[in-house]
Amino acid sequence: MKVTAAVFESVGKPMTVEELDLEDPKEGEVLVKLAASGLCHSDYHVVKGEWSSEGPVVLGHEGAGVVEKVGPGVTNVAVGDHVVLSWVPYCGVCTYCNSGRPALCPKVVETAYQNVMFDGTSRLSRDGQAVPSYLATGAFADHVVVRESSAIPVRKDAPLDKAALVGCAVATGVGAVINTAGVQPGDTVLVIGCGGVGLSVIMGATLVSAGQIIAVDVNEGSLERARSLGATAVINPRQTDLAEAVRELVGEAGVDWAFEAIGLKPTIETAYELIRPGGTAVVVGQAAEGVTIEIDPMVMSDREKSLIGSNYGSCHPAVDFPRLVDLYMQGKLDLDRLVGRTVSIHDINESFAAMGKGDGGRTVITY
């Protein structure tokens, strides 16, 4: 079948929206007609050349839609199901999958991280030449073929343009608070970076009744959105000294938890600096290739400060995605405020340019 997709060729070259050929789903795969896709900073890393990914490739990994066809052997997804895409096509049988940590499944490294399906190929092609789907998802298209474990059924009364955000930003941010960190009621929380993921961290902290929730960003629009989603204080580090402002709010010791949601060396180091003795800094943001950080190990051991990572909010998509959608429908997660703008696939280049300027809110493509 023919599908409309945005194709990335190389850094510095605009993506082109064109028709590609899409094969039917094979063993264990499903065909999904997408209703919406979200623009994520992980895609932007490729666009900017901070992550290597040779073109042509269809980017995008955050989306939701309706199942149109299933391949042989598919048992957990049926035609007509409303699904949220997950970019972790886990195997379901390894130690990590069985312990509820599918994002660490070796199959994810072998397939999604190589932009291929389980058989090592892609279902997309152009003039007979294969076109990989980014993270084995390729959500900047009106139809996708994904692994069954990457199509998570959710309730049919949820709007798909909001449910799409659960597939990356919301699962990553809310999951970092609940699954990775286990923030407790009354804990103090610092969130550095208020894009889609950082705002989702704030929603997660609000959901578990954290105490002070301090949002940090250089974009005033992002800070306003953070406050509307539950931040109790906001700080623009271009206008005030960040460390001083945080300590005025929580005391000299620092915060219980600091979530870094950008992926930059200085902000990761700052997050670690601003946690109290016994506190934890959580790296949620994805850094560019080759970035390293400097941490004083004496301070780490002497003050029992922890620095941990969180991949995909340590979530189990089959369990967490339906719950997150339910929380939205119950009014406990305000995904409507998370959306900054809704655009057409033809506006994708302009939308990434806006992302580069730090404009707040998630951009959603609808089909």
PDB file of C-alpha atoms in Angstrom, residues 57-337:
ATOM      1  CA  VAL A  57      14.762   7.212   7.305  1.00  0.00           C
ATOM      2  CA  VAL A  58      11.232   7.987   8.499  1.00  0.00           C
ATOM      3  CA  LEU A  59      11.576   9.536  11.939  1.00  0.00           C
ATOM      4  CA  GLY A  60       8.940   9.621  14.684  1.00  0.00           C
ATOM      5  CA  HIS A  61       8.242   7.220  17.536  1.00  0.00           C
ATOM      6  CA  GLU A  62       5.338   8.764  19.487  1.00  0.00           C
ATOM      7  CA  GLY A  63       1.908   8.060  18.043  1.00  0.00           C
ATOM      8  CA  ALA A  64      -1.532   6.531  18.316  1.00  0.00           C
ATOM      9  CA  GLY A  65      -4.072   5.127  15.884  1.00  0.00           C
ATOM     10  CA  VAL A  66      -6.352   2.250  14.931  1.00  0.00           C
ATOM     11  CA  VAL A  67      -5.270  -1.258  13.961  1.00  0.00           C
ATOM     12  CA  GLU A  68      -6.230  -2.071  10.357  1.00  0.00           C
ATOM     13  CA  LYS A  69      -4.562  -5.446   9.843  1.00  0.00           C
ATOM     14  CA  VAL A  70      -2.705  -8.068  11.899  1.00  0.00           C
ATOM     15  CA  GLY A  71      -0.070 -10.548  10.788  1.00  0.00           C
ATOM     16  CA  PRO A  72       0.096 -14.277  11.546  1.00  0.00           C
ATOM     17  CA  GLY A  73       0.536 -15.208  15.195  1.00  0.00           C
ATOM     18  CA  VAL A  74      -0.758 -11.935  16.637  1.00  0.00           C
ATOM     19  CA  THR A  75      -2.887 -12.604  19.730  1.00  0.00           C
ATOM     20  CA  ASN A  76      -2.912  -9.469  21.895  1.00  0.00           C
ATOM     21  CA  VAL A  77      -4.077  -6.934  19.292  1.00  0.00           C
ATOM     22  CA  ALA A  78      -7.121  -7.073  17.018  1.00  0.00           C
ATOM     23  CA  VAL A  79      -8.378  -5.135  14.013  1.00  0.00           C
ATOM     24  CA  GLY A  80     -10.259  -2.064  15.233  1.00  0.00           C
ATOM     25  CA  ASP A  81      -8.269  -1.719  18.469  1.00  0.00           C
ATOM     26  CA  HIS A  82      -7.145   1.782  19.406  1.00  0.00           C
ATOM     27  CA  VAL A  83      -3.441   1.598  20.193  1.00  0.00           C
ATOM     28  CA  VAL A  84      -0.609   3.765  21.463  1.00  0.00           C
ATOM     29  CA  LEU A  85       2.749   3.061  19.848  1.00  0.00           C
ATOM     30  CA  SER A  86       5.701   1.988  21.971  1.00  0.00           C
ATOM     31  CA  TRP A  87       9.219   2.255  20.568  1.00  0.00           C
ATOM     32  CA  VAL A  88      10.419  -0.743  22.603  1.00  0.00           C
ATOM     33  CA  PRO A  89       9.546  -3.895  20.602  1.00  0.00           C
ATOM     34  CA  TYR A  90      10.437  -6.199  23.484  1.00  0.00           C
ATOM     35  CA  CYS A  91      10.621  -9.989  23.231  1.00  0.00           C
ATOM     36  CA  GLY A  92       8.533 -10.768  26.322  1.00  0.00           C
ATOM     37  CA  VAL A  93      10.647 -13.739  27.458  1.00  0.00           C
ATOM     38  CA  CYS A  94      14.055 -12.441  28.561  1.00  0.00           C
ATOM     39  CA  THR A  95      15.075 -11.639  32.146  1.00  0.00           C
ATOM     40  CA  TYR A  96      14.402  -7.923  31.685  1.00  0.00           C
ATOM     41  CA  CYS A  97      10.955  -8.468  30.194  1.00  0.00           C
ATOM     42  CA  ASN A  98      10.026 -10.963  32.898  1.00  0.00           C
ATOM     43  CA  SER A  99      11.120  -8.524  35.604  1.00  0.00           C
ATOM     44  CA  GLY A 100       8.968  -5.723  34.152  1.00  0.00           C
ATOM     45  CA  ARG A 101      11.795  -3.736  32.511  1.00  0.00           C
ATOM     46  CA  PRO A 102      11.184  -4.244  28.771  1.00  0.00           C
ATOM     47  CA  ALA A 103      13.050  -1.064  27.757  1.00  0.00           C
ATOM     48  CA  LEU A 104      16.244  -2.944  28.686  1.00  0.00           C
ATOM     49  CA  CYS A 105      15.334  -5.984  26.543  1.00  0.00           C
ATOM     50  CA  PRO A 106      18.238  -6.954  24.223  1.00  0.00           C
ATOM     51  CA  LYS A 107      15.790  -7.135  21.299  1.00  0.00           C
ATOM     52  CA  VAL A 108      15.228  -3.381  21.607  1.00  0.00           C
ATOM     53  CA  VAL A 109      18.946  -2.793  21.019  1.00  0.00           C
ATOM     54  CA  GLU A 110      19.015  -5.251  18.112  1.00  0.00           C
ATOM     55  CA  THR A 111      15.915  -3.881  16.391  1.00  0.00           C
ATOM     56  CA  ALA A 112      14.681  -0.420  17.447  1.00  0.00           C
ATOM     57  CA  TYR A 113      18.172   0.991  17.915  1.00  0.00           C
ATOM     58  CA  GLN A 114      19.045  -0.275  14.421  1.00  0.00           C
ATOM     59  CA  ASN A 115      15.750   0.982  12.877  1.00  0.00           C
ATOM     60  CA  VAL A 116      14.758  -2.521  11.752  1.00  0.00           C
ATOM     61  CA  MET A 117      12.105  -5.133  12.482  1.00  0.00           C
ATOM     62  CA  PHE A 118      12.792  -8.514  14.130  1.00  0.00           C
ATOM     63  CA  ASP A 119      13.881 -10.007  10.790  1.00  0.00           C
ATOM     64  CA  GLY A 120      16.441  -7.225  10.260  1.00  0.00           C
ATOM     65  CA  THR A 121      14.523  -5.468   7.473  1.00  0.00           C
ATOM     66  CA  SER A 122      12.114  -2.555   7.063  1.00  0.00           C
ATOM     67  CA  ARG A 123       8.534  -2.639   5.816  1.00  0.00           C
ATOM     68  CA  LEU A 124       8.914   0.743   4.068  1.00  0.00           C
ATOM     69  CA  SER A 125      10.511   1.269   0.657  1.00  0.00           C
ATOM     70  CA  ARG A 126      10.902   3.899  -2.053  1.00  0.00           C
ATOM     71  CA  ASP A 127      11.365   2.857  -5.670  1.00  0.00           C
ATOM     72  CA  GLY A 128      12.297  -0.620  -4.501  1.00  0.00           C
ATOM     73  CA  GLN A 129      14.904   0.593  -1.975  1.00  0.00           C
ATOM     74  CA  ALA A 130      14.338   0.009   1.734  1.00  0.00           C
ATOM     75  CA  VAL A 131      13.602   3.042   3.917  1.00  0.00           C
ATOM     76  CA  PRO A 132      14.143   2.322   7.631  1.00  0.00           C
ATOM     77  CA  SER A 133      11.591   3.278  10.280  1.00  0.00           C
ATOM     78  CA  TYR A 134      13.204   5.145  13.163  1.00  0.00           C
ATOM     79  CA  LEU A 135      13.195   3.056  16.344  1.00  0.00           C
ATOM     80  CA  ALA A 136      11.276   0.405  14.383  1.00  0.00           C
ATOM     81  CA  THR A 137       8.307   2.783  14.552  1.00  0.00           C
ATOM     82  CA  GLY A 138       8.558   5.544  11.901  1.00  0.00           C
ATOM     83  CA  ALA A 139       5.597   7.477  13.271  1.00  0.00           C
ATOM     84  CA  PHE A 140       5.890  10.472  10.923  1.00  0.00           C
ATOM     85  CA  ALA A 141       3.613   8.633   8.513  1.00  0.00           C
ATOM     86  CA  ASP A 142      -0.111   8.044   8.197  1.00  0.00           C
ATOM     87  CA  HIS A 143       0.334   4.254   8.441  1.00  0.00           C
ATOM     88  CA  VAL A 144       2.966   2.132  10.203  1.00  0.00           C
ATOM     89  CA  VAL A 145       3.774  -1.536  10.620  1.00  0.00           C
ATOM     90  CA  VAL A 146       5.120  -2.325  14.086  1.00  0.00           C
ATOM     91  CA  ARG A 147       5.778  -5.325  16.287  1.00  0.00           C
ATOM     92  CA  GLU A 148       2.744  -6.539  18.251  1.00  0.00           C
ATOM     93  CA  SER A 149       4.464  -5.547  21.517  1.00  0.00           C
ATOM     94  CA  SER A 150       4.796  -1.999  20.146  1.00  0.00           C
ATOM     95  CA  ALA A 151       1.030  -1.540  19.665  1.00  0.00           C
ATOM     96  CA  ILE A 152      -0.587  -1.157  23.081  1.00  0.00           C
ATOM     97  CA  PRO A 153      -4.423  -1.303  23.157  1.00  0.00           C
ATOM     98  CA  VAL A 154      -6.128   1.495  25.109  1.00  0.00           C
ATOM     99  CA  ARG A 155      -9.737   2.513  25.707  1.00  0.00           C
ATOM    100  CA  LYS A 156     -11.586   3.639  22.571  1.00  0.00           C
ATOM    101  CA  ASP A 157     -13.196   6.741  24.068  1.00  0.00           C
ATOM    102  CA  ALA A 158      -9.854   8.495  24.603  1.00  0.00           C
ATOM    103  CA  PRO A 159      -8.934  11.109  21.946  1.00  0.00           C
ATOM    104  CA  LEU A 160      -6.044   9.674  19.969  1.00  0.00           C
ATOM    105  CA  ASP A 161      -4.254  13.008  19.525  1.00  0.00           C
ATOM    106  CA  LYS A 162      -3.794  13.138  23.315  1.00  0.00           C
ATOM    107  CA  ALA A 163      -3.224   9.408  23.784  1.00  0.00           C
ATOM    108  CA  ALA A 164      -0.325   9.639  21.306  1.00  0.00           C
ATOM    109  CA  LEU A 165       1.690  11.614  23.878  1.00  0.00           C
ATOM    110  CA  VAL A 166       1.543   8.694  26.294  1.00  0.00           C
ATOM    111  CA  GLY A 167       3.792   6.750  23.908  1.00  0.00           C
ATOM    112  CA  CYS A 168       6.893   8.754  24.813  1.00  0.00           C
ATOM    113  CA  ALA A 169       6.708  12.070  26.698  1.00  0.00           C
ATOM    114  CA  VAL A 170       4.110  11.092  29.279  1.00  0.00           C
ATOM    115  CA  ALA A 171       5.357   7.557  29.910  1.00  0.00           C
ATOM    116  CA  THR A 172       8.922   8.868  30.190  1.00  0.00           C
ATOM    117  CA  GLY A 173       8.195  11.776  32.526  1.00  0.00           C
ATOM    118  CA  VAL A 174       5.462  10.354  34.741  1.00  0.00           C
ATOM    119  CA  GLY A 175       7.250   6.998  34.808  1.00  0.00           C
ATOM    120  CA  ALA A 176      10.522   8.594  35.940  1.00  0.00           C
ATOM    121  CA  VAL A 177       8.707   9.924  39.015  1.00  0.00           C
ATOM    122  CA  ILE A 178       6.647   6.846  39.858  1.00  0.00           C
ATOM    123  CA  ASN A 179       8.627   3.885  38.522  1.00  0.00           C
ATOM    124  CA  THR A 180      12.267   4.972  38.506  1.00  0.00           C
ATOM    125  CA  ALA A 181      12.386   7.273  41.504  1.00  0.00           C
ATOM    126  CA  GLY A 182       9.382   6.312  43.610  1.00  0.00           C
ATOM    127  CA  VAL A 183       8.815   9.886  44.787  1.00  0.00           C
ATOM    128  CA  GLN A 184       6.834   9.994  48.029  1.00  0.00           C
ATOM    129  CA  PRO A 185       4.133  12.446  49.163  1.00  0.00           C
ATOM    130  CA  GLY A 186       5.749  15.602  50.503  1.00  0.00           C
ATOM    131  CA  ASP A 187       9.139  15.061  48.810  1.00  0.00           C
ATOM    132  CA  THR A 188      10.742  18.128  47.253  1.00  0.00           C
ATOM    133  CA  VAL A 189      11.227  17.891  43.502  1.00  0.00           C
ATOM    134  CA  LEU A 190      13.301  19.964  41.077  1.00  0.00           C
ATOM    135  CA  VAL A 191      12.636  19.640  37.335  1.00  0.00           C
ATOM    136  CA  ILE A 192      15.217  21.119  34.955  1.00  0.00           C
ATOM    137  CA  GLY A 193      13.790  21.493  31.455  1.00  0.00           C
ATOM    138  CA  CYS A 194      10.073  21.962  30.778  1.00  0.00           C
ATOM    139  CA  GLY A 195       9.548  20.444  27.366  1.00  0.00           C
ATOM    140  CA  GLY A 196       7.122  17.551  26.897  1.00  0.00           C
ATOM    141  CA  VAL A 197       9.098  15.206  29.141  1.00  0.00           C
ATOM    142  CA  GLY A 198       9.838  17.754  31.870  1.00  0.00           C
ATOM    143  CA  LEU A 199       6.198  18.833  31.978  1.00  0.00           C
ATOM    144  CA  SER A 200       5.249  15.177  32.303  1.00  0.00           C
ATOM    145  CA  VAL A 201       7.654  14.865  35.248  1.00  0.00           C
ATOM    146  CA  ILE A 202       5.777  17.756  36.853  1.00  0.00           C
ATOM    147  CA  MET A 203       2.449  16.010  36.233  1.00  0.00           C
ATOM    148  CA  GLY A 204       3.857  12.843  37.782  1.00  0.00           C
ATOM    149  CA  ALA A 205       5.113  14.718  40.842  1.00  0.00           C
ATOM    150  CA  THR A 206       1.715  16.348  41.227  1.00  0.00           C
ATOM    151  CA  LEU A 207      -0.002  12.971  40.850  1.00  0.00           C
ATOM    152  CA  VAL A 208       1.932  11.494  43.810  1.00  0.00           C
ATOM    153  CA  SER A 209       1.403  14.610  45.983  1.00  0.00           C
ATOM    154  CA  ALA A 210       5.023  15.737  46.062  1.00  0.00           C
ATOM    155  CA  GLY A 211       5.678  18.801  48.240  1.00  0.00           C
ATOM    156  CA  GLN A 212       7.482  21.665  46.524  1.00  0.00           C
ATOM    157  CA  ILE A 213       7.725  21.119  42.759  1.00  0.00           C
ATOM    158  CA  ILE A 214      10.227  23.567  41.290  1.00  0.00           C
ATOM    159  CA  ALA A 215      10.311  24.016  37.505  1.00  0.00           C
ATOM    160  CA  VAL A 216      13.371  25.414  35.720  1.00  0.00           C
ATOM    161  CA  ASP A 217      13.494  26.637  32.129  1.00  0.00           C
ATOM    162  CA  VAL A 218      14.747  29.629  30.130  1.00  0.00           C
ATOM    163  CA  ASN A 219      11.466  29.921  28.203  1.00  0.00           C
ATOM    164  CA  GLU A 220       8.757  31.913  29.976  1.00  0.00           C
ATOM    165  CA  GLY A 221       5.997  30.155  28.051  1.00  0.00           C
ATOM    166  CA  SER A 222       7.300  26.787  29.232  1.00  0.00           C
ATOM    167  CA  LEU A 223       7.376  28.039  32.828  1.00  0.00           C
ATOM    168  CA  GLU A 224       3.780  29.254  32.574  1.00  0.00           C
ATOM    169  CA  ARG A 225       2.745  25.848  31.273  1.00  0.00           C
ATOM    170  CA  ALA A 226       4.710  24.186  34.102  1.00  0.00           C
ATOM    171  CA  ARG A 227       2.864  26.229  36.702  1.00  0.00           C
ATOM    172  CA  SER A 228      -0.493  25.334  35.137  1.00  0.00           C
ATOM    173  CA  LEU A 229       0.432  21.639  35.409  1.00  0.00           C
ATOM    174  CA  GLY A 230       1.336  21.730  39.093  1.00  0.00           C
ATOM    175  CA  ALA A 231       4.704  23.439  39.616  1.00  0.00           C
ATOM    176  CA  THR A 232       4.653  25.314  42.936  1.00  0.00           C
ATOM    177  CA  ALA A 233       7.556  27.567  41.920  1.00  0.00           C
ATOM    178  CA  VAL A 234       9.276  28.445  38.641  1.00  0.00           C
ATOM    179  CA  ILE A 235      12.800  29.697  38.011  1.00  0.00           C
ATOM    180  CA  ASN A 236      14.333  31.207  34.886  1.00  0.00           C
ATOM    181  CA  PRO A 237      18.120  30.792  35.340  1.00  0.00           C
ATOM    182  CA  ARG A 238      18.734  33.630  32.876  1.00  0.00           C
ATOM    183  CA  GLN A 239      17.055  35.996  35.308  1.00  0.00           C
ATOM    184  CA  THR A 240      18.197  34.684  38.682  1.00  0.00           C
ATOM    185  CA  ASP A 241      20.871  32.499  40.237  1.00  0.00           C
ATOM    186  CA  LEU A 242      19.449  28.980  40.108  1.00  0.00           C
ATOM    187  CA  ALA A 243      21.251  27.481  43.117  1.00  0.00           C
ATOM    188  CA  GLU A 244      20.453  30.456  45.287  1.00  0.00           C
ATOM    189  CA  ALA A 245      16.787  30.462  44.258  1.00  0.00           C
ATOM    190  CA  VAL A 246      16.390  26.724  44.931  1.00  0.00           C
ATOM    191  CA  ARG A 247      17.989  26.979  48.379  1.00  0.00           C
ATOM    192  CA  GLU A 248      15.765  29.897  49.281  1.00  0.00           C
ATOM    193  CA  LEU A 249      12.795  27.641  48.549  1.00  0.00           C
ATOM    194  CA  VAL A 250      13.899  24.398  50.219  1.00  0.00           C
ATOM    195  CA  GLY A 251      16.836  25.294  52.453  1.00  0.00           C
ATOM    196  CA  GLU A 252      20.590  24.978  52.124  1.00  0.00           C
ATOM    197  CA  ALA A 253      20.613  21.163  51.987  1.00  0.00           C
ATOM    198  CA  GLY A 254      18.833  20.995  48.627  1.00  0.00           C
ATOM    199  CA  VAL A 255      15.962  18.979  47.166  1.00  0.00           C
ATOM    200  CA  ASP A 256      15.083  15.325  47.656  1.00  0.00           C
ATOM    201  CA  TRP A 257      14.859  14.678  43.917  1.00  0.00           C
ATOM    202  CA  ALA A 258      16.197  16.518  40.869  1.00  0.00           C
ATOM    203  CA  PHE A 259      15.041  15.433  37.423  1.00  0.00           C
ATOM    204  CA  GLU A 260      17.121  16.590  34.451  1.00  0.00           C
ATOM    205  CA  ALA A 261      14.920  16.511  31.344  1.00  0.00           C
ATOM    206  CA  ILE A 262      17.168  18.138  28.725  1.00  0.00           C
ATOM    207  CA  GLY A 263      20.281  15.985  28.337  1.00  0.00           C
ATOM    208  CA  LEU A 264      23.018  18.621  28.697  1.00  0.00           C
ATOM    209  CA  LYS A 265      26.278  18.309  30.639  1.00  0.00           C
ATOM    210  CA  PRO A 266      25.876  21.507  32.717  1.00  0.00           C
ATOM    211  CA  THR A 267      22.234  20.855  33.626  1.00  0.00           C
ATOM    212  CA  ILE A 268      22.919  17.245  34.648  1.00  0.00           C
ATOM    213  CA  GLU A 269      25.768  18.415  36.862  1.00  0.00           C
ATOM    214  CA  THR A 270      23.578  21.178  38.297  1.00  0.00           C
ATOM    215  CA  ALA A 271      20.795  18.699  39.092  1.00  0.00           C
ATOM    216  CA  TYR A 272      23.287  16.604  41.045  1.00  0.00           C
ATOM    217  CA  GLU A 273      24.659  19.673  42.811  1.00  0.00           C
ATOM    218  CA  LEU A 274      21.231  20.728  44.051  1.00  0.00           C
ATOM    219  CA  ILE A 275      20.148  17.480  45.731  1.00  0.00           C
ATOM    220  CA  ARG A 276      20.459  17.170  49.491  1.00  0.00           C
ATOM    221  CA  PRO A 277      22.738  14.603  51.202  1.00  0.00           C
ATOM    222  CA  GLY A 278      20.978  11.285  50.603  1.00  0.00           C
ATOM    223  CA  GLY A 279      19.075  12.773  47.671  1.00  0.00           C
ATOM    224  CA  THR A 280      18.915  11.539  44.085  1.00  0.00           C
ATOM    225  CA  ALA A 281      19.387  13.174  40.689  1.00  0.00           C
ATOM    226  CA  VAL A 282      17.568  11.384  37.862  1.00  0.00           C
ATOM    227  CA  VAL A 283      18.844  11.790  34.298  1.00  0.00           C
ATOM    228  CA  VAL A 284      15.752  11.615  32.091  1.00  0.00           C
ATOM    229  CA  GLY A 285      16.930  13.787  29.184  1.00  0.00           C
ATOM    230  CA  GLN A 286      18.765  12.134  26.300  1.00  0.00           C
ATOM    231  CA  ALA A 287      22.212  13.611  25.689  1.00  0.00           C
ATOM    232  CA  ALA A 288      23.965  14.050  22.361  1.00  0.00           C
ATOM    233  CA  GLU A 289      26.490  11.379  21.409  1.00  0.00           C
ATOM    234  CA  GLY A 290      29.844  11.779  23.156  1.00  0.00           C
ATOM    235  CA  VAL A 291      28.642  13.942  26.053  1.00  0.00           C
ATOM    236  CA  THR A 292      30.254  13.136  29.407  1.00  0.00           C
ATOM    237  CA  ILE A 293      29.777  14.635  32.867  1.00  0.00           C
ATOM    238  CA  GLU A 294      32.027  15.312  35.851  1.00  0.00           C
ATOM    239  CA  ILE A 295      30.957  14.260  39.343  1.00  0.00           C
ATOM    240  CA  ASP A 296      33.079  14.367  42.507  1.00  0.00           C
ATOM    241  CA  PRO A 297      33.049  10.743  43.777  1.00  0.00           C
ATOM    242  CA  MET A 298      34.103  11.832  47.272  1.00  0.00           C
ATOM    243  CA  VAL A 299      30.968  13.948  47.599  1.00  0.00           C
ATOM    244  CA  MET A 300      28.917  11.087  46.177  1.00  0.00           C
ATOM    245  CA  SER A 301      30.128   8.587  48.773  1.00  0.00           C
ATOM    246  CA  ASP A 302      30.517  10.938  51.751  1.00  0.00           C
ATOM    247  CA  ARG A 303      27.098  12.596  51.331  1.00  0.00           C
ATOM    248  CA  GLU A 304      25.420   9.466  49.930  1.00  0.00           C
ATOM    249  CA  LYS A 305      24.187  11.351  46.902  1.00  0.00           C
ATOM    250  CA  SER A 306      22.843   9.248  44.026  1.00  0.00           C
ATOM    251  CA  LEU A 307      22.838   9.793  40.274  1.00  0.00           C
ATOM    252  CA  ILE A 308      20.632   7.414  38.302  1.00  0.00           C
ATOM    253  CA  GLY A 309      19.259   7.078  34.792  1.00  0.00           C
ATOM    254  CA  SER A 310      15.697   6.573  33.619  1.00  0.00           C
ATOM    255  CA  ASN A 311      14.965   5.092  30.201  1.00  0.00           C
ATOM    256  CA  TYR A 312      11.341   5.410  29.033  1.00  0.00           C
ATOM    257  CA  GLY A 313      10.267   6.071  32.607  1.00  0.00           C
ATOM    258  CA  SER A 314      11.202   2.474  33.541  1.00  0.00           C
ATOM    259  CA  CYS A 315       7.716   1.699  32.238  1.00  0.00           C
ATOM    260  CA  HIS A 316       6.051  -1.523  31.144  1.00  0.00           C
ATOM    261  CA  PRO A 317       4.040  -0.250  28.164  1.00  0.00           C
ATOM    262  CA  ALA A 318       1.379  -2.980  28.226  1.00  0.00           C
ATOM    263  CA  VAL A 319       0.629  -2.158  31.860  1.00  0.00           C
ATOM    264  CA  ASP A 320       1.413   1.557  32.120  1.00  0.00           C
ATOM    265  CA  PHE A 321      -0.019   2.959  28.873  1.00  0.00           C
ATOM    266  CA  PRO A 322      -3.650   1.984  29.584  1.00  0.00           C
ATOM    267  CA  ARG A 323      -3.300   3.302  33.149  1.00  0.00           C
ATOM    268  CA  LEU A 324      -1.938   6.639  31.966  1.00  0.00           C
ATOM    269  CA  VAL A 325      -4.752   6.996  29.435  1.00  0.00           C
ATOM    270  CA  ASP A 326      -7.258   6.167  32.187  1.00  0.00           C
ATOM    271  CA  LEU A 327      -5.714   8.847  34.432  1.00  0.00           C
ATOM    272  CA  TYR A 328      -6.121  11.373  31.621  1.00  0.00           C
ATOM    273  CA  MET A 329      -9.745  10.427  31.101  1.00  0.00           C
ATOM    274  CA  GLN A 330     -10.323  10.721  34.865  1.00  0.00           C
ATOM    275  CA  GLY A 331      -8.942  14.266  34.831  1.00  0.00           C
ATOM    276  CA  LYS A 332      -5.838  13.383  36.830  1.00  0.00           C
ATOM    277  CA  LEU A 333      -3.321  13.960  34.009  1.00  0.00           C
ATOM    278  CA  ASP A 334      -3.899  17.134  31.989  1.00  0.00           C
ATOM    279  CA  LEU A 335      -2.615  16.081  28.589  1.00  0.00           C
ATOM    280  CA  ASP A 336      -4.603  18.872  26.932  1.00  0.00           C
ATOM    281  CA  ARG A 337      -2.293  21.474  28.492  1.00  0.00           C
TER     282      ARG A 337
END
